[in-house]
Amino acid sequence: MHDWKNNLDKFFGGNFWDDFDHMIKPPIPAINLYELDNELIVYVNLPGIKDRKQVKVFVDYNILELKGSLFPIESSGKLIKQEILNGEFSRQIDLPFPVREDRMNASLKQGLLIIQLHRLIQEHKGKNAINIDEFEE
């Protein structure tokens, strides 16, 4: 696949394949988004994240933004295949409806971030940070 990509880049010039990269690579981090009557639950897969300070979560009206860094896997030898992504990530998710800034909760447990958002009835725009609480068992 890598050789094929390089051949297309050479044939069409520049980084031709970069325009189609998003169709092959999954968005990072992976999420599941569930809608209830007046609530959204977002599950975010963050393998290796143990400290809530490694990820930032923002909400701006009807956009959820995730930023952070996944730690690289340190290994010796030549990398043959890479499926576990690492490094900086930034992702914006369009929400199906605007959410309230006073009803946002997030918790982190064993690399799974759970975000709870509530439907906004009246309109108000502005980017808000969400604090992440430690999950207590």
GROMACS .gro file of N, CA, C and O in nm:
model
  548
    1MET      N    1   0.083  -0.119   0.000
    1MET     CA    2   0.000   0.000   0.000
    1MET      C    3   0.087   0.125   0.000
    1MET      O    4   0.056   0.222  -0.065
    2HIS      N    5   0.195   0.120   0.078
    2HIS     CA    6   0.285   0.235   0.086
    2HIS      C    7   0.347   0.266  -0.050
    2HIS      O    8   0.354   0.382  -0.090
    3ASP      N    9   0.390   0.162  -0.123
    3ASP     CA   10   0.449   0.182  -0.256
    3ASP      C   11   0.346   0.239  -0.353
    3ASP      O   12   0.376   0.327  -0.433
    4TRP      N   13   0.222   0.191  -0.344
    4TRP     CA   14   0.115   0.239  -0.429
    4TRP      C   15   0.090   0.388  -0.405
    4TRP      O   16   0.076   0.467  -0.498
    5LYS      N   17   0.087   0.427  -0.276
    5LYS     CA   18   0.069   0.568  -0.239
    5LYS      C   19   0.181   0.653  -0.296
    5LYS      O   20   0.157   0.759  -0.355
    6ASN      N   21   0.304   0.608  -0.281
    6ASN     CA   22   0.418   0.684  -0.333
    6ASN      C   23   0.412   0.698  -0.485
    6ASN      O   24   0.445   0.804  -0.540
    7ASN      N   25   0.371   0.592  -0.554
    7ASN     CA   26   0.359   0.598  -0.700
    7ASN      C   27   0.253   0.700  -0.742
    7ASN      O   28   0.274   0.775  -0.840
    8LEU      N   29   0.140   0.705  -0.673
    8LEU     CA   30   0.037   0.804  -0.704
    8LEU      C   31   0.087   0.945  -0.679
    8LEU      O   32   0.060   1.036  -0.758
    9ASP      N   33   0.159   0.964  -0.568
    9ASP     CA   34   0.216   1.096  -0.539
    9ASP      C   35   0.312   1.140  -0.649
    9ASP      O   36   0.310   1.256  -0.690
   10LYS      N   37   0.396   1.048  -0.696
   10LYS     CA   38   0.491   1.081  -0.803
   10LYS      C   39   0.418   1.111  -0.934
   10LYS      O   40   0.452   1.206  -1.005
   11PHE      N   41   0.317   1.031  -0.966
   11PHE     CA   42   0.246   1.047  -1.092
   11PHE      C   43   0.168   1.179  -1.097
   11PHE      O   44   0.174   1.252  -1.195
   12PHE      N   45   0.094   1.208  -0.989
   12PHE     CA   46   0.011   1.329  -0.987
   12PHE      C   47   0.084   1.450  -0.932
   12PHE      O   48   0.036   1.562  -0.941
   13GLY      N   49   0.200   1.427  -0.871
   13GLY     CA   50   0.277   1.538  -0.816
   13GLY      C   51   0.235   1.573  -0.674
   13GLY      O   52   0.118   1.562  -0.638
   14GLY      N   53   0.329   1.615  -0.596
   14GLY     CA   54   0.300   1.658  -0.459
   14GLY      C   55   0.252   1.545  -0.371
   14GLY      O   56   0.293   1.431  -0.386
   15ASN      N   57   0.163   1.580  -0.281
   15ASN     CA   58   0.106   1.483  -0.187
   15ASN      C   59  -0.038   1.454  -0.226
   15ASN      O   60  -0.132   1.482  -0.153
   16PHE      N   61  -0.055   1.397  -0.343
   16PHE     CA   62  -0.187   1.367  -0.398
   16PHE      C   63  -0.271   1.285  -0.301
   16PHE      O   64  -0.389   1.313  -0.279
   17TRP      N   65  -0.213   1.186  -0.242
   17TRP     CA   66  -0.288   1.091  -0.160
   17TRP      C   67  -0.337   1.153  -0.029
   17TRP      O   68  -0.434   1.107   0.029
   18ASP      N   69  -0.273   1.259   0.018
   18ASP     CA   70  -0.312   1.320   0.145
   18ASP      C   71  -0.458   1.367   0.145
   18ASP      O   72  -0.523   1.369   0.248
   19ASP      N   73  -0.510   1.404   0.027
   19ASP     CA   74  -0.649   1.447   0.018
   19ASP      C   75  -0.747   1.334   0.049
   19ASP      O   76  -0.862   1.358   0.082
   20PHE      N   77  -0.702   1.209   0.038
   20PHE     CA   78  -0.789   1.093   0.059
   20PHE      C   79  -0.753   1.016   0.186
   20PHE      O   80  -0.816   0.915   0.217
   21ASP      N   81  -0.654   1.064   0.258
   21ASP     CA   82  -0.604   0.994   0.376
   21ASP      C   83  -0.713   0.971   0.481
   21ASP      O   84  -0.717   0.868   0.546
   22HIS      N   85  -0.804   1.069   0.498
   22HIS     CA   86  -0.908   1.058   0.599
   22HIS      C   87  -1.005   0.943   0.572
   22HIS      O   88  -1.073   0.896   0.661
   23MET      N   89  -1.011   0.895   0.447
   23MET     CA   90  -1.102   0.785   0.414
   23MET      C   91  -1.045   0.650   0.458
   23MET      O   92  -1.119   0.555   0.477
   24ILE      N   93  -0.915   0.643   0.473
   24ILE     CA   94  -0.851   0.517   0.509
   24ILE      C   95  -0.823   0.510   0.659
   24ILE      O   96  -0.849   0.410   0.723
   25LYS      N   97  -0.772   0.618   0.716
   25LYS     CA   98  -0.740   0.620   0.858
   25LYS      C   99  -0.863   0.655   0.940
   25LYS      O  100  -0.936   0.747   0.906
   26PRO      N  101  -0.886   0.584   1.048
   26PRO     CA  102  -1.001   0.619   1.134
   26PRO      C  103  -0.971   0.748   1.210
   26PRO      O  104  -0.854   0.780   1.236
   27PRO      N  105  -1.074   0.823   1.246
   27PRO     CA  106  -1.050   0.944   1.325
   27PRO      C  107  -0.998   0.906   1.463
   27PRO      O  108  -1.036   0.804   1.519
   28ILE      N  109  -0.910   0.989   1.515
   28ILE     CA  110  -0.848   0.963   1.645
   28ILE      C  111  -0.882   1.078   1.738
   28ILE      O  112  -0.867   1.193   1.699
   29PRO      N  113  -0.926   1.050   1.857
   29PRO     CA  114  -0.957   0.921   1.916
   29PRO      C  115  -1.094   0.869   1.869
   29PRO      O  116  -1.181   0.946   1.830
   30ALA      N  117  -1.110   0.738   1.877
   30ALA     CA  118  -1.237   0.675   1.840
   30ALA      C  119  -1.342   0.706   1.947
   30ALA      O  120  -1.311   0.710   2.066
   31ILE      N  121  -1.466   0.728   1.901
   31ILE     CA  122  -1.574   0.761   1.995
   31ILE      C  123  -1.699   0.678   1.964
   31ILE      O  124  -1.715   0.628   1.853
   32ASN      N  125  -1.784   0.666   2.063
   32ASN     CA  126  -1.922   0.622   2.048
   32ASN      C  127  -2.006   0.735   2.104
   32ASN      O  128  -1.979   0.784   2.215
   33LEU      N  129  -2.107   0.778   2.030
   33LEU     CA  130  -2.194   0.887   2.072
   33LEU      C  131  -2.337   0.835   2.082
   33LEU      O  132  -2.390   0.780   1.985
   34TYR      N  133  -2.397   0.849   2.200
   34TYR     CA  134  -2.533   0.802   2.224
   34TYR      C  135  -2.623   0.920   2.258
   34TYR      O  136  -2.584   1.008   2.334
   35GLU      N  137  -2.741   0.922   2.199
   35GLU     CA  138  -2.838   1.027   2.225
   35GLU      C  139  -2.955   0.971   2.303
   35GLU      O  140  -3.015   0.871   2.264
   36LEU      N  141  -2.987   1.035   2.414
   36LEU     CA  142  -3.108   1.006   2.489
   36LEU      C  143  -3.204   1.122   2.463
   36LEU      O  144  -3.175   1.206   2.379
   37ASP      N  145  -3.314   1.131   2.532
   37ASP     CA  146  -3.412   1.236   2.506
   37ASP      C  147  -3.348   1.375   2.508
   37ASP      O  148  -3.358   1.450   2.412
   38ASN      N  149  -3.289   1.412   2.619
   38ASN     CA  150  -3.230   1.545   2.634
   38ASN      C  151  -3.085   1.538   2.679
   38ASN      O  152  -3.035   1.626   2.748
   39GLU      N  153  -3.016   1.434   2.637
   39GLU     CA  154  -2.881   1.410   2.688
   39GLU      C  155  -2.797   1.339   2.582
   39GLU      O  156  -2.848   1.265   2.500
   40LEU      N  157  -2.668   1.364   2.587
   40LEU     CA  158  -2.571   1.293   2.503
   40LEU      C  159  -2.468   1.227   2.593
   40LEU      O  160  -2.423   1.288   2.690
   41ILE      N  161  -2.432   1.104   2.561
   41ILE     CA  162  -2.324   1.034   2.631
   41ILE      C  163  -2.219   1.003   2.525
   41ILE      O  164  -2.249   0.941   2.423
   42VAL      N  165  -2.096   1.046   2.551
   42VAL     CA  166  -1.986   1.023   2.457
   42VAL      C  167  -1.883   0.937   2.527
   42VAL      O  168  -1.836   0.970   2.637
   43TYR      N  169  -1.848   0.825   2.464
   43TYR     CA  170  -1.740   0.739   2.512
   43TYR      C  171  -1.622   0.760   2.420
   43TYR      O  172  -1.634   0.747   2.298
   44VAL      N  173  -1.507   0.794   2.479
   44VAL     CA  174  -1.387   0.824   2.402
   44VAL      C  175  -1.280   0.723   2.438
   44VAL      O  176  -1.244   0.708   2.555
   45ASN      N  177  -1.228   0.654   2.337
   45ASN     CA  178  -1.125   0.553   2.358
   45ASN      C  179  -0.988   0.621   2.361
   45ASN      O  180  -0.941   0.673   2.260
   46LEU      N  181  -0.923   0.620   2.477
   46LEU     CA  182  -0.793   0.683   2.496
   46LEU      C  183  -0.695   0.585   2.560
   46LEU      O  184  -0.659   0.598   2.676
   47PRO      N  185  -0.652   0.484   2.485
   47PRO     CA  186  -0.562   0.384   2.544
   47PRO      C  187  -0.433   0.449   2.592
   47PRO      O  188  -0.376   0.533   2.524
   48GLY      N  189  -0.391   0.410   2.709
   48GLY     CA  190  -0.267   0.461   2.765
   48GLY      C  191  -0.283   0.589   2.845
   48GLY      O  192  -0.193   0.629   2.916
   49ILE      N  193  -0.397   0.655   2.835
   49ILE     CA  194  -0.420   0.778   2.912
   49ILE      C  195  -0.459   0.739   3.054
   49ILE      O  196  -0.561   0.675   3.076
   50LYS      N  197  -0.376   0.779   3.149
   50LYS     CA  198  -0.403   0.748   3.289
   50LYS      C  199  -0.431   0.874   3.370
   50LYS      O  200  -0.493   0.868   3.475
   51ASP      N  201  -0.383   0.986   3.321
   51ASP     CA  202  -0.395   1.112   3.393
   51ASP      C  203  -0.488   1.205   3.316
   51ASP      O  204  -0.469   1.229   3.197
   52ARG      N  205  -0.586   1.258   3.384
   52ARG     CA  206  -0.684   1.345   3.319
   52ARG      C  207  -0.621   1.471   3.261
   52ARG      O  208  -0.678   1.536   3.175
   53LYS      N  209  -0.500   1.504   3.305
   53LYS     CA  210  -0.431   1.623   3.254
   53LYS      C  211  -0.374   1.600   3.114
   53LYS      O  212  -0.330   1.693   3.049
   54GLN      N  213  -0.376   1.477   3.065
   54GLN     CA  214  -0.324   1.444   2.932
   54GLN      C  215  -0.425   1.474   2.822
   54GLN      O  216  -0.390   1.468   2.704
   55VAL      N  217  -0.549   1.504   2.859
   55VAL     CA  218  -0.652   1.530   2.758
   55VAL      C  219  -0.732   1.654   2.798
   55VAL      O  220  -0.755   1.680   2.915
   56LYS      N  221  -0.768   1.732   2.698
   56LYS     CA  222  -0.851   1.852   2.718
   56LYS      C  223  -0.981   1.832   2.641
   56LYS      O  224  -0.980   1.784   2.528
   57VAL      N  225  -1.092   1.870   2.703
   57VAL     CA  226  -1.224   1.857   2.642
   57VAL      C  227  -1.290   1.994   2.644
   57VAL      O  228  -1.296   2.059   2.749
   58PHE      N  229  -1.339   2.037   2.527
   58PHE     CA  230  -1.407   2.165   2.515
   58PHE      C  231  -1.541   2.144   2.445
   58PHE      O  232  -1.555   2.056   2.362
   59VAL      N  233  -1.637   2.230   2.480
   59VAL     CA  234  -1.765   2.230   2.411
   59VAL      C  235  -1.795   2.373   2.371
   59VAL      O  236  -1.782   2.466   2.451
   60ASP      N  237  -1.834   2.389   2.245
   60ASP     CA  238  -1.874   2.519   2.193
   60ASP      C  239  -2.008   2.501   2.124
   60ASP      O  240  -2.014   2.458   2.008
   61TYR      N  241  -2.115   2.526   2.199
   61TYR     CA  242  -2.252   2.521   2.149
   61TYR      C  243  -2.291   2.380   2.105
   61TYR      O  244  -2.351   2.306   2.182
   62ASN      N  245  -2.255   2.337   1.983
   62ASN     CA  246  -2.287   2.202   1.938
   62ASN      C  247  -2.166   2.131   1.880
   62ASN      O  248  -2.178   2.042   1.797
   63ILE      N  249  -2.047   2.172   1.926
   63ILE     CA  250  -1.922   2.109   1.881
   63ILE      C  251  -1.843   2.064   2.003
   63ILE      O  252  -1.817   2.142   2.094
   64LEU      N  253  -1.807   1.937   2.003
   64LEU     CA  254  -1.722   1.880   2.108
   64LEU      C  255  -1.581   1.872   2.052
   64LEU      O  256  -1.560   1.824   1.941
   65GLU      N  257  -1.484   1.922   2.127
   65GLU     CA  258  -1.345   1.921   2.082
   65GLU      C  259  -1.259   1.844   2.183
   65GLU      O  260  -1.268   1.867   2.303
   66LEU      N  261  -1.178   1.753   2.131
   66LEU     CA  262  -1.088   1.671   2.213
   66LEU      C  263  -0.945   1.699   2.170
   66LEU      O  264  -0.915   1.697   2.050
   67LYS      N  265  -0.856   1.723   2.267
   67LYS     CA  266  -0.715   1.745   2.238
   67LYS      C  267  -0.633   1.671   2.342
   67LYS      O  268  -0.674   1.659   2.457
   68GLY      N  269  -0.517   1.624   2.301
   68GLY     CA  270  -0.430   1.556   2.395
   68GLY      C  271  -0.314   1.490   2.326
   68GLY      O  272  -0.281   1.521   2.211
   69SER      N  273  -0.254   1.398   2.397
   69SER     CA  274  -0.137   1.328   2.346
   69SER      C  275  -0.140   1.183   2.392
   69SER      O  276  -0.156   1.156   2.510
   70LEU      N  277  -0.125   1.092   2.297
   70LEU     CA  278  -0.112   0.950   2.328
   70LEU      C  279   0.037   0.918   2.329
   70LEU      O  280   0.110   0.957   2.238
   71PHE      N  281   0.082   0.848   2.430
   71PHE     CA  282   0.224   0.820   2.444
   71PHE      C  283   0.271   0.720   2.339
   71PHE      O  284   0.202   0.624   2.308
   72PRO      N  285   0.390   0.743   2.286
   72PRO     CA  286   0.445   0.647   2.190
   72PRO      C  287   0.487   0.518   2.259
   72PRO      O  288   0.519   0.517   2.376
   73ILE      N  289   0.481   0.411   2.183
   73ILE     CA  290   0.527   0.282   2.231
   73ILE      C  291   0.676   0.277   2.203
   73ILE      O  292   0.719   0.291   2.088
   74GLU      N  293   0.755   0.257   2.306
   74GLU     CA  294   0.899   0.254   2.289
   74GLU      C  295   0.943   0.111   2.270
   74GLU      O  296   0.918   0.025   2.352
   75SER      N  297   1.005   0.085   2.156
   75SER     CA  298   1.050  -0.049   2.125
   75SER      C  299   1.176  -0.039   2.041
   75SER      O  300   1.197   0.058   1.969
   76SER      N  301   1.258  -0.141   2.049
   76SER     CA  302   1.376  -0.144   1.964
   76SER      C  303   1.344  -0.228   1.841
   76SER      O  304   1.250  -0.306   1.838
   77GLY      N  305   1.420  -0.208   1.740
   77GLY     CA  306   1.399  -0.285   1.617
   77GLY      C  307   1.330  -0.203   1.511
   77GLY      O  308   1.286  -0.091   1.533
   78LYS      N  309   1.319  -0.262   1.395
   78LYS     CA  310   1.258  -0.198   1.279
   78LYS      C  311   1.106  -0.215   1.285
   78LYS      O  312   1.056  -0.326   1.300
   79LEU      N  313   1.033  -0.105   1.269
   79LEU     CA  314   0.887  -0.110   1.269
   79LEU      C  315   0.840  -0.169   1.137
   79LEU      O  316   0.872  -0.119   1.030
   80ILE      N  317   0.764  -0.277   1.144
   80ILE     CA  318   0.714  -0.346   1.026
   80ILE      C  319   0.571  -0.302   0.996
   80ILE      O  320   0.534  -0.280   0.882
   81LYS      N  321   0.488  -0.291   1.100
   81LYS     CA  322   0.349  -0.252   1.083
   81LYS      C  323   0.307  -0.168   1.203
   81LYS      O  324   0.342  -0.201   1.316
   82GLN      N  325   0.234  -0.061   1.177
   82GLN     CA  326   0.190   0.026   1.286
   82GLN      C  327   0.040   0.047   1.278
   82GLN      O  328  -0.012   0.101   1.180
   83GLU      N  329  -0.031   0.000   1.380
   83GLU     CA  330  -0.175   0.020   1.391
   83GLU      C  331  -0.212   0.096   1.517
   83GLU      O  332  -0.320   0.152   1.525
   84ILE      N  333  -0.124   0.097   1.615
   84ILE     CA  334  -0.148   0.171   1.739
   84ILE      C  335  -0.092   0.311   1.718
   84ILE      O  336   0.029   0.330   1.705
   85LEU      N  337  -0.183   0.408   1.711
   85LEU     CA  338  -0.140   0.545   1.686
   85LEU      C  339  -0.094   0.611   1.814
   85LEU      O  340  -0.138   0.576   1.924
   86ASN      N  341  -0.004   0.707   1.800
   86ASN     CA  342   0.046   0.780   1.915
   86ASN      C  343   0.077   0.922   1.873
   86ASN      O  344   0.074   0.956   1.756
   87GLY      N  345   0.106   1.005   1.971
   87GLY     CA  346   0.137   1.145   1.944
   87GLY      C  347   0.017   1.235   1.972
   87GLY      O  348  -0.081   1.196   2.032
   88GLU      N  349   0.030   1.360   1.926
   88GLU     CA  350  -0.073   1.460   1.949
   88GLU      C  351  -0.199   1.427   1.870
   88GLU      O  352  -0.192   1.377   1.758
   89PHE      N  353  -0.314   1.456   1.929
   89PHE     CA  354  -0.440   1.441   1.857
   89PHE      C  355  -0.528   1.562   1.883
   89PHE      O  356  -0.517   1.629   1.985
   90SER      N  357  -0.613   1.590   1.788
   90SER     CA  358  -0.712   1.696   1.799
   90SER      C  359  -0.829   1.654   1.712
   90SER      O  360  -0.812   1.621   1.595
   91ARG      N  361  -0.948   1.655   1.771
   91ARG     CA  362  -1.066   1.611   1.696
   91ARG      C  363  -1.186   1.695   1.736
   91ARG      O  364  -1.206   1.723   1.854
   92GLN      N  365  -1.264   1.733   1.636
   92GLN     CA  366  -1.390   1.803   1.661
   92GLN      C  367  -1.506   1.715   1.616
   92GLN      O  368  -1.501   1.658   1.507
   93ILE      N  369  -1.607   1.706   1.701
   93ILE     CA  370  -1.723   1.623   1.672
   93ILE      C  371  -1.846   1.714   1.672
   93ILE      O  372  -1.871   1.786   1.769
   94ASP      N  373  -1.921   1.710   1.562
   94ASP     CA  374  -2.046   1.783   1.555
   94ASP      C  375  -2.151   1.708   1.636
   94ASP      O  376  -2.174   1.589   1.614
   95LEU      N  377  -2.212   1.779   1.730
   95LEU     CA  378  -2.316   1.719   1.813
   95LEU      C  379  -2.451   1.740   1.747
   95LEU      O  380  -2.471   1.838   1.673
   96PRO      N  381  -2.548   1.651   1.772
   96PRO     CA  382  -2.678   1.662   1.705
   96PRO      C  383  -2.762   1.780   1.753
   96PRO      O  384  -2.859   1.817   1.688
   97PHE      N  385  -2.725   1.838   1.867
   97PHE     CA  386  -2.796   1.957   1.917
   97PHE      C  387  -2.702   2.034   2.009
   97PHE      O  388  -2.604   1.980   2.060
   98PRO      N  389  -2.732   2.164   2.033
   98PRO     CA  390  -2.651   2.242   2.126
   98PRO      C  391  -2.666   2.189   2.268
   98PRO      O  392  -2.771   2.135   2.304
   99VAL      N  393  -2.561   2.207   2.348
   99VAL     CA  394  -2.563   2.155   2.485
   99VAL      C  395  -2.543   2.267   2.587
   99VAL      O  396  -2.489   2.373   2.557
  100ARG      N  397  -2.590   2.238   2.708
  100ARG     CA  398  -2.583   2.336   2.817
  100ARG      C  399  -2.442   2.344   2.871
  100ARG      O  400  -2.376   2.243   2.891
  101GLU      N  401  -2.397   2.465   2.900
  101GLU     CA  402  -2.263   2.481   2.956
  101GLU      C  403  -2.258   2.453   3.105
  101GLU      O  404  -2.151   2.427   3.160
  102ASP      N  405  -2.372   2.454   3.172
  102ASP     CA  406  -2.375   2.429   3.317
  102ASP      C  407  -2.404   2.283   3.352
  102ASP      O  408  -2.411   2.248   3.469
  103ARG      N  409  -2.421   2.197   3.252
  103ARG     CA  410  -2.451   2.056   3.277
  103ARG      C  411  -2.358   1.967   3.193
  103ARG      O  412  -2.402   1.896   3.104
  104MET      N  413  -2.230   1.974   3.222
  104MET     CA  414  -2.130   1.895   3.151
  104MET      C  415  -2.047   1.820   3.254
  104MET      O  416  -1.999   1.879   3.349
  105ASN      N  417  -2.033   1.690   3.233
  105ASN     CA  418  -1.953   1.607   3.323
  105ASN      C  419  -1.864   1.516   3.240
  105ASN      O  420  -1.903   1.471   3.133
  106ALA      N  421  -1.746   1.488   3.292
  106ALA     CA  422  -1.656   1.394   3.226
  106ALA      C  423  -1.579   1.317   3.333
  106ALA      O  424  -1.542   1.372   3.436
  107SER      N  425  -1.558   1.187   3.307
  107SER     CA  426  -1.478   1.106   3.398
  107SER      C  427  -1.389   1.013   3.315
  107SER      O  428  -1.424   0.976   3.203
  108LEU      N  429  -1.275   0.978   3.371
  108LEU     CA  430  -1.177   0.895   3.302
  108LEU      C  431  -1.154   0.769   3.385
  108LEU      O  432  -1.126   0.777   3.504
  109LYS      N  433  -1.168   0.654   3.319
  109LYS     CA  434  -1.145   0.527   3.387
  109LYS      C  435  -1.075   0.432   3.291
  109LYS      O  436  -1.131   0.396   3.188
  110GLN      N  437  -0.953   0.395   3.324
  110GLN     CA  438  -0.875   0.296   3.248
  110GLN      C  439  -0.875   0.323   3.098
  110GLN      O  440  -0.901   0.235   3.017
  111GLY      N  441  -0.846   0.447   3.060
  111GLY     CA  442  -0.835   0.482   2.919
  111GLY      C  443  -0.967   0.504   2.848
  111GLY      O  444  -0.970   0.520   2.726
  112LEU      N  445  -1.079   0.507   2.922
  112LEU     CA  446  -1.209   0.536   2.863
  112LEU      C  447  -1.261   0.664   2.925
  112LEU      O  448  -1.283   0.672   3.046
  113LEU      N  449  -1.278   0.766   2.841
  113LEU     CA  450  -1.332   0.894   2.886
  113LEU      C  451  -1.482   0.894   2.858
  113LEU      O  452  -1.524   0.864   2.746
  114ILE      N  453  -1.561   0.924   2.961
  114ILE     CA  454  -1.706   0.927   2.948
  114ILE      C  455  -1.751   1.071   2.970
  114ILE      O  456  -1.725   1.130   3.075
  115ILE      N  457  -1.817   1.127   2.869
  115ILE     CA  458  -1.862   1.266   2.873
  115ILE      C  459  -2.014   1.267   2.869
  115ILE      O  460  -2.075   1.204   2.783
  116GLN      N  461  -2.074   1.342   2.961
  116GLN     CA  462  -2.220   1.353   2.968
  116GLN      C  463  -2.257   1.499   2.941
  116GLN      O  464  -2.208   1.590   3.009
  117LEU      N  465  -2.342   1.519   2.840
  117LEU     CA  466  -2.384   1.653   2.800
  117LEU      C  467  -2.537   1.659   2.798
  117LEU      O  468  -2.602   1.559   2.767
  118HIS      N  469  -2.593   1.777   2.826
  118HIS     CA  470  -2.738   1.794   2.830
  118HIS      C  471  -2.782   1.896   2.727
  118HIS      O  472  -2.715   1.996   2.705
  119ARG      N  473  -2.898   1.872   2.667
  119ARG     CA  474  -2.953   1.958   2.561
  119ARG      C  475  -2.974   2.101   2.612
  119ARG      O  476  -3.023   2.123   2.721
  120LEU      N  477  -2.937   2.196   2.528
  120LEU     CA  478  -2.960   2.337   2.556
  120LEU      C  479  -3.096   2.375   2.500
  120LEU      O  480  -3.126   2.350   2.383
  121ILE      N  481  -3.178   2.435   2.584
  121ILE     CA  482  -3.310   2.477   2.540
  121ILE      C  483  -3.302   2.618   2.480
  121ILE      O  484  -3.353   2.643   2.373
  122GLN      N  485  -3.235   2.709   2.546
  122GLN     CA  486  -3.215   2.842   2.490
  122GLN      C  487  -3.078   2.851   2.425
  122GLN      O  488  -2.988   2.778   2.460
  123GLU      N  489  -3.064   2.940   2.330
  123GLU     CA  490  -2.939   2.949   2.255
  123GLU      C  491  -2.840   3.043   2.323
  123GLU      O  492  -2.874   3.152   2.365
  124HIS      N  493  -2.713   2.994   2.335
  124HIS     CA  494  -2.601   3.073   2.385
  124HIS      C  495  -2.475   3.009   2.333
  124HIS      O  496  -2.455   2.889   2.349
  125LYS      N  497  -2.389   3.087   2.268
  125LYS     CA  498  -2.267   3.030   2.210
  125LYS      C  499  -2.146   3.070   2.294
  125LYS      O  500  -2.143   3.177   2.353
  126GLY      N  501  -2.044   2.983   2.294
  126GLY     CA  502  -1.919   3.010   2.362
  126GLY      C  503  -1.847   2.881   2.395
  126GLY      O  504  -1.910   2.783   2.434
  127LYS      N  505  -1.717   2.879   2.378
  127LYS     CA  506  -1.636   2.761   2.403
  127LYS      C  507  -1.614   2.745   2.553
  127LYS      O  508  -1.573   2.839   2.620
  128ASN      N  509  -1.643   2.627   2.606
  128ASN     CA  510  -1.630   2.599   2.749
  128ASN      C  511  -1.545   2.477   2.772
  128ASN      O  512  -1.562   2.376   2.704
  129ALA      N  513  -1.453   2.485   2.866
  129ALA     CA  514  -1.371   2.370   2.904
  129ALA      C  515  -1.450   2.282   3.000
  129ALA      O  516  -1.529   2.331   3.080
  130ILE      N  517  -1.429   2.151   2.992
  130ILE     CA  518  -1.493   2.056   3.083
  130ILE      C  519  -1.386   1.996   3.172
  130ILE      O  520  -1.285   1.945   3.123
  131ASN      N  521  -1.405   2.004   3.303
  131ASN     CA  522  -1.311   1.941   3.395
  131ASN      C  523  -1.335   1.791   3.398
  131ASN      O  524  -1.449   1.747   3.394
  132ILE      N  525  -1.228   1.713   3.408
  132ILE     CA  526  -1.237   1.567   3.411
  132ILE      C  527  -1.214   1.522   3.555
  132ILE      O  528  -1.111   1.553   3.615
  133ASP      N  529  -1.310   1.449   3.610
  133ASP     CA  530  -1.302   1.400   3.747
  133ASP      C  531  -1.236   1.262   3.749
  133ASP      O  532  -1.246   1.187   3.652
  134GLU      N  533  -1.171   1.229   3.860
  134GLU     CA  534  -1.118   1.095   3.879
  134GLU      C  535  -1.236   1.002   3.904
  134GLU      O  536  -1.330   1.034   3.979
  135PHE      N  537  -1.234   0.884   3.844
  135PHE     CA  538  -1.342   0.787   3.862
  135PHE      C  539  -1.315   0.710   3.991
  135PHE      O  540  -1.207   0.657   4.012
  136GLU      N  541  -1.413   0.707   4.076
  136GLU     CA  542  -1.399   0.636   4.203
  136GLU      C  543  -1.481   0.509   4.197
  136GLU      O  544  -1.597   0.512   4.162
  137GLU      N  545  -1.417   0.397   4.231
  137GLU     CA  546  -1.487   0.268   4.228
  137GLU      C  547  -1.553   0.238   4.358
  137GLU      O  548  -1.521   0.279   4.461
   0.00000   0.00000   0.00000
